[in-house]
Coordinates of C-alpha atoms and ligand atoms in Angstrom, one line a residue:
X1 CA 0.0 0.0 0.0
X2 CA 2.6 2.4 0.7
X3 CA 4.5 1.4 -2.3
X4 CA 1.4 2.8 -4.5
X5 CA 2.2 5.9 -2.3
X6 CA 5.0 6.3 -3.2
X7 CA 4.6 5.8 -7.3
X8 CA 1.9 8.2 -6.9
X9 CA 4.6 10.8 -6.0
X10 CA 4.5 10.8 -2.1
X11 CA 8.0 11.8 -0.5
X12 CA 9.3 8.5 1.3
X13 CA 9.1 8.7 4.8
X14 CA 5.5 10.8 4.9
X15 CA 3.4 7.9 5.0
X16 CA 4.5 4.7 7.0
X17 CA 2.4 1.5 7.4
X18 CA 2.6 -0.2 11.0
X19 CA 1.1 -3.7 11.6
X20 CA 1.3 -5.3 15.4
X21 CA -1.0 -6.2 18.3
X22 CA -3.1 -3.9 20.4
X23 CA -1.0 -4.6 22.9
X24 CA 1.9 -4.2 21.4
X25 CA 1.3 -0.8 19.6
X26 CA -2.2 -0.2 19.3
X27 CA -2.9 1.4 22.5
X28 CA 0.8 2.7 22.6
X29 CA -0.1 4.9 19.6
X30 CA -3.8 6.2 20.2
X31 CA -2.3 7.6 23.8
X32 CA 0.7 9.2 22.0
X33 CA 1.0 12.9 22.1
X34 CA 2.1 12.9 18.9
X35 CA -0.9 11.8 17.2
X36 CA -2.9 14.4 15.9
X37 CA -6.2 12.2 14.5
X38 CA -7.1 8.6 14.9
X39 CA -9.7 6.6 12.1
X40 CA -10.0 3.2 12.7
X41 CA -12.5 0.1 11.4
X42 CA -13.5 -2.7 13.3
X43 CA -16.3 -3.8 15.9
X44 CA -17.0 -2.8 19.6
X45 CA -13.0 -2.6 19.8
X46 CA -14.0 0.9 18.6
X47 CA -16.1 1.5 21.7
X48 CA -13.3 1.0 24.1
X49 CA -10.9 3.6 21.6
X50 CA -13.0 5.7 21.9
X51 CA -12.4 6.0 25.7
X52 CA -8.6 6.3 25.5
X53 CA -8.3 8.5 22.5
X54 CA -9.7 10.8 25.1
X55 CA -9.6 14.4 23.2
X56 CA -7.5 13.1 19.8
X57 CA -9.8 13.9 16.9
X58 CA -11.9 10.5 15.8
X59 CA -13.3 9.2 12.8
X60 CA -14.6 5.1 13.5
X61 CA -16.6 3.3 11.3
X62 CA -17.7 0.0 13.3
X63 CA -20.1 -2.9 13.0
X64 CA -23.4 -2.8 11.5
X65 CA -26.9 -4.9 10.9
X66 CA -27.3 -3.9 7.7
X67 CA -31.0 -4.3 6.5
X68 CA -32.9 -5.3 3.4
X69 CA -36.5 -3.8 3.4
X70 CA -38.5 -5.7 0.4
X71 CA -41.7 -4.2 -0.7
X72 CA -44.5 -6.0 -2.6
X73 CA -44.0 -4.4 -5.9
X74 CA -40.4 -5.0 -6.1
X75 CA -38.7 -6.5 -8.6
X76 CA -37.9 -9.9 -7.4
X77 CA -34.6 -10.8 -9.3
X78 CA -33.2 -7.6 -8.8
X79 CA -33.2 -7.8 -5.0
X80 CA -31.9 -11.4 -4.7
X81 CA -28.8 -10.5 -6.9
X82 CA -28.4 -8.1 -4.7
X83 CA -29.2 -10.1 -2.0
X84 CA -26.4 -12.3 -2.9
X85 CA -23.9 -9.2 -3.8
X86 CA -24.6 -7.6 0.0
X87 CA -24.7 -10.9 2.0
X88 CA -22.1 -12.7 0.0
X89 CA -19.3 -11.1 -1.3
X90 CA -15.9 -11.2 0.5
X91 CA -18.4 -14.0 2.5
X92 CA -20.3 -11.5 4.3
X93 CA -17.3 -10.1 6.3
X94 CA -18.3 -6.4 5.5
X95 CA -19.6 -3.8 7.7
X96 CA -21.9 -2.9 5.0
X97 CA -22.7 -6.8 3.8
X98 CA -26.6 -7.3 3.9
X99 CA -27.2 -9.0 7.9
X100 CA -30.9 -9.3 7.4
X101 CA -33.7 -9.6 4.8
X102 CA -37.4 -8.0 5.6
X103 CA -39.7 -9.2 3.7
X104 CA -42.9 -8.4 3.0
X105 CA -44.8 -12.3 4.1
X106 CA -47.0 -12.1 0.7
X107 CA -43.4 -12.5 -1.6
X108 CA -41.0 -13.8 0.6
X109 CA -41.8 -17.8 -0.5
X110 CA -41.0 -16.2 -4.3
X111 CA -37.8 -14.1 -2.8
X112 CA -36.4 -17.1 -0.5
X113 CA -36.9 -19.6 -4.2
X114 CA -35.1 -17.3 -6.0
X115 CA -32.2 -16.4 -3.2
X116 CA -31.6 -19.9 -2.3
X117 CA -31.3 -20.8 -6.3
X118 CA -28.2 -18.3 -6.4
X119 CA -26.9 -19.2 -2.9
X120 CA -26.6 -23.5 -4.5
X121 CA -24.7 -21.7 -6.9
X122 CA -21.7 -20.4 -4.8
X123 CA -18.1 -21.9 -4.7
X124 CA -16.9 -22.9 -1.6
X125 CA -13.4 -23.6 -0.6
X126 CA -9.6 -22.1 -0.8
X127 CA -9.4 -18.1 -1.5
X128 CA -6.5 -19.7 -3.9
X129 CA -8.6 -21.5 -5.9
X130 CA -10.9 -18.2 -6.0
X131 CA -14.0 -19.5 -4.1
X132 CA -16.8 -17.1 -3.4
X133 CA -17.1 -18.6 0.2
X134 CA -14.1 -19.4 2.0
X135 CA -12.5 -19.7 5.2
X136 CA -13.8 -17.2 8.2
X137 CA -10.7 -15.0 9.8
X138 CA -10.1 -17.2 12.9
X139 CA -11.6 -20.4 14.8
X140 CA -13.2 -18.1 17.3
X141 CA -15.1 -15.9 14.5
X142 CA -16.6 -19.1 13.2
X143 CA -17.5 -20.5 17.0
X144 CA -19.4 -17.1 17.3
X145 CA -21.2 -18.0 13.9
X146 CA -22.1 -21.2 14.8
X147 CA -23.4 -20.3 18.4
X148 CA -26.3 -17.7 16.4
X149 CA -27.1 -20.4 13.6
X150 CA -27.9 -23.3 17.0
X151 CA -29.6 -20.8 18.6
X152 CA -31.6 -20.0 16.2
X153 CA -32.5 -23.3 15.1
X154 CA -33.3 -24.4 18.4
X155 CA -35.7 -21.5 18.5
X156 CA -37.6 -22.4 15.0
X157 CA -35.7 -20.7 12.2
X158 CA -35.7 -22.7 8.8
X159 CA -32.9 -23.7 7.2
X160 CA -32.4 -23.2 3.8
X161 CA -29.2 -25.4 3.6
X162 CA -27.8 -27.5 5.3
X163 CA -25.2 -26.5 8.0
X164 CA -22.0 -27.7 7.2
X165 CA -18.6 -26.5 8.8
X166 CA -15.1 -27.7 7.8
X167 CA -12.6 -26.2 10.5
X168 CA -13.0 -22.3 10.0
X169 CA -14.7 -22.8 6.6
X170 CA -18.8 -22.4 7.0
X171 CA -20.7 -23.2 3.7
X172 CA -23.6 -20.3 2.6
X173 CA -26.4 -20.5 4.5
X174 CA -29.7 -18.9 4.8
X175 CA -31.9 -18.8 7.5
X176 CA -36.1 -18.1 7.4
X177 CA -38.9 -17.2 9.5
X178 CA -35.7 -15.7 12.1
X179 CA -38.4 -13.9 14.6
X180 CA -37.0 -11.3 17.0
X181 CA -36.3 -13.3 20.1
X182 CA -33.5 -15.1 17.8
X183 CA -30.0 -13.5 18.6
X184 CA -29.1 -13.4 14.6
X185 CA -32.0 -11.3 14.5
X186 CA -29.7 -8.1 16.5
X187 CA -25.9 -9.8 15.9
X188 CA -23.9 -9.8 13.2
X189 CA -22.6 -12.9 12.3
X190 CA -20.2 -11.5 9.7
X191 CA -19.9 -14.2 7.9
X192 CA -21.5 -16.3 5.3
X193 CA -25.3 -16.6 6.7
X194 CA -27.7 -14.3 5.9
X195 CA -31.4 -14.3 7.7
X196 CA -34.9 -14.1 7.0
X197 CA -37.4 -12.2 8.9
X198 CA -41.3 -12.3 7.4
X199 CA -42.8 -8.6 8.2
X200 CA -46.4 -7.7 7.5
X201 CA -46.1 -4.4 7.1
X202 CA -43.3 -1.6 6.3
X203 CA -43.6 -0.1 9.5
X204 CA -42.7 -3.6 11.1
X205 CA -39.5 -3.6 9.3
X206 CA -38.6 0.2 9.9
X207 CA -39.2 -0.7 13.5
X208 CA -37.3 -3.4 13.2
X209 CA -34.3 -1.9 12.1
X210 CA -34.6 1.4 14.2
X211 CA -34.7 -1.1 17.4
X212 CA -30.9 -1.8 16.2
X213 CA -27.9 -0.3 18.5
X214 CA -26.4 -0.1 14.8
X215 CA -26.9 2.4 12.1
X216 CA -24.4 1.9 9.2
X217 CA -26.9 1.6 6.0
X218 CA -29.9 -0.1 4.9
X219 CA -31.6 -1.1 1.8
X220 CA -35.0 -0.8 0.4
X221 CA -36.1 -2.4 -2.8
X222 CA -39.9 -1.0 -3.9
X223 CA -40.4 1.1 -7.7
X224 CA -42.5 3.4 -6.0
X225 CA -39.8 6.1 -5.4
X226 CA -42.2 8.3 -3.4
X227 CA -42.2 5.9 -0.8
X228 CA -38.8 4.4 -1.1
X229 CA -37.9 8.3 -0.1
X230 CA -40.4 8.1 3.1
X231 CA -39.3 5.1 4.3
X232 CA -35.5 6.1 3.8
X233 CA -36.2 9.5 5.9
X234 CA -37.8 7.5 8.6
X235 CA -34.6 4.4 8.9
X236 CA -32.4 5.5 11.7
X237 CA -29.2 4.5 9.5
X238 CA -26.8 6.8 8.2
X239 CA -27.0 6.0 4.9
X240 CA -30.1 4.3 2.7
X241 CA -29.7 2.8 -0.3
X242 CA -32.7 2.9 -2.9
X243 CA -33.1 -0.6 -5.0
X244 CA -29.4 -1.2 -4.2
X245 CA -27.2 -3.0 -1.7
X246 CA -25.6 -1.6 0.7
X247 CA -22.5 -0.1 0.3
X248 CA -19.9 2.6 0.6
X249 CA -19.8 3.9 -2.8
X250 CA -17.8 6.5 -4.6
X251 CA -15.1 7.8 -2.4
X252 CA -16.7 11.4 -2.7
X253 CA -19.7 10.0 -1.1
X254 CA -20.1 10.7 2.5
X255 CA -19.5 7.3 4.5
X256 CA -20.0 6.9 8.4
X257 CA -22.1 4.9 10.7
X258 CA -25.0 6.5 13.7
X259 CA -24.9 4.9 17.1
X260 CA -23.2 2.0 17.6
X261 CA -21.5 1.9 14.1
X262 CA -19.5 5.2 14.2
X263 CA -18.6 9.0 14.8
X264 CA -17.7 10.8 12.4
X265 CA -17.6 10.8 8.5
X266 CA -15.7 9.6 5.7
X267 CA -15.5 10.7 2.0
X268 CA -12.6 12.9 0.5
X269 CA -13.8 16.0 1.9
X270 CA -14.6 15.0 4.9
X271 CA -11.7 13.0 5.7
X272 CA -9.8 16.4 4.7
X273 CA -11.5 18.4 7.0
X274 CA -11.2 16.1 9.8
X275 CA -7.7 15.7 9.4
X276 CA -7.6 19.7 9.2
X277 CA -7.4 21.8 12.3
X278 CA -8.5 25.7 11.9
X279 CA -6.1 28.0 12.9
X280 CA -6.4 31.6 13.3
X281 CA -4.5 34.7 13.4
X282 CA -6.5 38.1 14.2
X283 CA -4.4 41.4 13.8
X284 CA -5.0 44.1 16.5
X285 CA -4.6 47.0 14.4
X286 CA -3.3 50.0 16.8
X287 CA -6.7 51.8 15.8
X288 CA -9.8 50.1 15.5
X289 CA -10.6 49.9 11.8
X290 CA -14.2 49.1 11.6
X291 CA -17.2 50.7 12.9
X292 CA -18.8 49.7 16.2
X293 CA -22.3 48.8 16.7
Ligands
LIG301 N1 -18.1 0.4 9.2 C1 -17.3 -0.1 8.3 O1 -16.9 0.4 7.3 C2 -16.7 -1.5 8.6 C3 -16.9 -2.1 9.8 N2 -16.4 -3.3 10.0 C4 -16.7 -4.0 11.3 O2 -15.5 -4.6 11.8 C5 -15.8 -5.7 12.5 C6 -14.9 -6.9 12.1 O3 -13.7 -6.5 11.9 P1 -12.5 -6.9 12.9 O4 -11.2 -6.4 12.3 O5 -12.6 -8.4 13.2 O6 -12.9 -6.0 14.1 P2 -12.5 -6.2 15.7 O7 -13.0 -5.0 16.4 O8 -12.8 -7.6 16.1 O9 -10.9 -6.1 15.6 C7 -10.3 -4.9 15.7 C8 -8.8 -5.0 15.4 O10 -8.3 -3.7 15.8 C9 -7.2 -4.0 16.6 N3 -7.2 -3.0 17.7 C10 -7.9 -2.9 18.8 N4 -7.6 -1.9 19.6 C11 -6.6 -1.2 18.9 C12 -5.9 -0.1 19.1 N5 -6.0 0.6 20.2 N6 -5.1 0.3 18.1 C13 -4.9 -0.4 17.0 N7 -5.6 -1.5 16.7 C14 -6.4 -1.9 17.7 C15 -7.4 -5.3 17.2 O11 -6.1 -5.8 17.5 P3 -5.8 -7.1 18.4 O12 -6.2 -8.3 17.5 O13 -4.4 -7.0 18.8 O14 -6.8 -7.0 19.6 C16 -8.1 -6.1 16.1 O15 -7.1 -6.6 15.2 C17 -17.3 -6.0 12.3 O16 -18.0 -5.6 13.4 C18 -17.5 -5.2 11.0 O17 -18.9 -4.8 10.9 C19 -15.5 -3.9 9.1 C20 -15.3 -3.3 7.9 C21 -15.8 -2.0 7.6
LIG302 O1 -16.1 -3.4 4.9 C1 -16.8 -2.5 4.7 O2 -18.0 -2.4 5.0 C2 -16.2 -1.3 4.0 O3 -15.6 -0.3 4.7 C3 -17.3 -0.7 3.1 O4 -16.9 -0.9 1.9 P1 -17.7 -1.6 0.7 O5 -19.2 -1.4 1.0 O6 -17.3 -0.9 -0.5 O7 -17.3 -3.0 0.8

């Protein structure tokens, strides 16, 4: 990365790249009075950096529940591409992956058909052998998986596939009828399972949603605009996306998370200005130059 940097014209030495531990570095640096401004990614890690940044500028984009509002009228193969673009790309481990489906009950048998179609088709295995599902990050991440899936199978939730786990690898899965008292109804798994909840009415799912500690984005797939628009005004999410998936977008595009999933804001302007700090220099002239009152 900081080879690209450098081609781009950077003078060596401006930008360097650090890897080690939290323990090792991590909290060394976000205490150091040297640093100026602090943006990091990941989960409730951010919470507690948050605490010992203290008064450091901070910009932290952290987990989310990303949700899919589907509307009667919308166009069915549209929403389970994307369905399969938000929930499974880079196998769901992305703050802005799709977490949870809402469905409208009258169209969700059509919409589960045609997601679980696409899900069959997925390649599973080694990133080397360029799989579209592959290994989770660590043994513990796919534990934590695995403990929503049992839970909520053991509290009624259909699933679409069968469960399989090899070591930290977990094959697609999607899971129906997930009702609220399910844990993978609030978590996110981040990882490759992606879950259903039946609503009755829009207001269900914007209730839903709003109920989350998160606020990163949300989708809503209707072609009534008009409403698409109300709906988007009334999610408590810091971004909606209108017959789309969720994600960050073009870099110019604002990016940030409400509540639990960030402070601050993102984007090439305002990453500039956060990383600026206003100075200012007022001359005292020896005779006042402008006219009081
Ligand atoms: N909003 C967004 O744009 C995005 C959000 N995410 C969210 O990130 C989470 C998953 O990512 P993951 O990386 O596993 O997140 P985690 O919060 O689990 O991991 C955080 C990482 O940050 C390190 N860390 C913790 N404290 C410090 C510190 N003081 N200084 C430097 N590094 C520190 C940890 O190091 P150590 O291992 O040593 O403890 C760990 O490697 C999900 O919740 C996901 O939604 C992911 C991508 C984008
Ligand atoms: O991992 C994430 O969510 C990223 O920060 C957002 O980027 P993406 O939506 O372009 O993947």
């Amino acid at each position: 990365m900081v080879h690209c940097f450098h081609l781009a014209g950077f003078p060596k030495g401006l930008i360097s790249c650090i890897t080690g531990k939290r323990s090792q570095i991590g909290d060394f640096l976000i205490r150091h009075r040297g640093v100026n401004c602090i943006s990091f990614t990941g989960g409730d890690t951010g919470n507690s950096i948050s605490m010992k940044a203290c008064l450091i500028p901070l910009q932290i984009e952290l987990g989310g529940k990303d949700a899919c509002i589907v509307l009667e009228d919308a166009d069915l193969d549209l929403v389970a591409s994307n369905i399969i673009k938000g929930g499974f790309s880079y196998c769901g481990r992305r703050g802005t992956a799709v977490k949870v489906v809402l469905v409208m009950e009258s169209i969700a048998d059509a919409l589960v058909e045609r997601v679980k179609e696409k899900v069959a088709k997925l390649t599973v295995g080694p990133p080397e052998n360029d799989c579209d599902i592959t290994p989770v990050v660590s043994e513990s991440s796919a534990n934590f998986i695995e403990d929503l899936i049992i839970d909520a199978r053991e509290k009624g939730a259909t699933l679409c596939q069968e469960y399989r786990r090899e070591g930290n690898l977990i094959w697609p899965l999607l899971l129906d009828n997930v009702r609220p008292d399910m844990r993978i109804a609030w978590e996110e798994p981040f990882g490759p399972v992606l879950s259903v909840i039946r609503i009755n009415s829009v207001e269900e799912g914007i209730n839903h949603c709003n109920a989350s500690n998160f606020g990163l984005q949300c989708c809503v797939f209707t072609k009534d605009v008009n409403n698409a628009i109300l709906i988007s005004d009334a999610m408590e999410t810091a971004t909606v996306q209108i017959n789309s998936a969720p994600a960050r977008g073009l870099d110019h595009f604002p990016f940030q998370g409400i509540k639990d999933s960030g402070i601050g804001s993102q984007g090439i302007t305002n990453s500039i200005n956060m990383m600026t700090k206003e100075k200012t220099t007022v001359i005292n002239l020896p005779s006042p130059s402008y006219t009081m009152g």
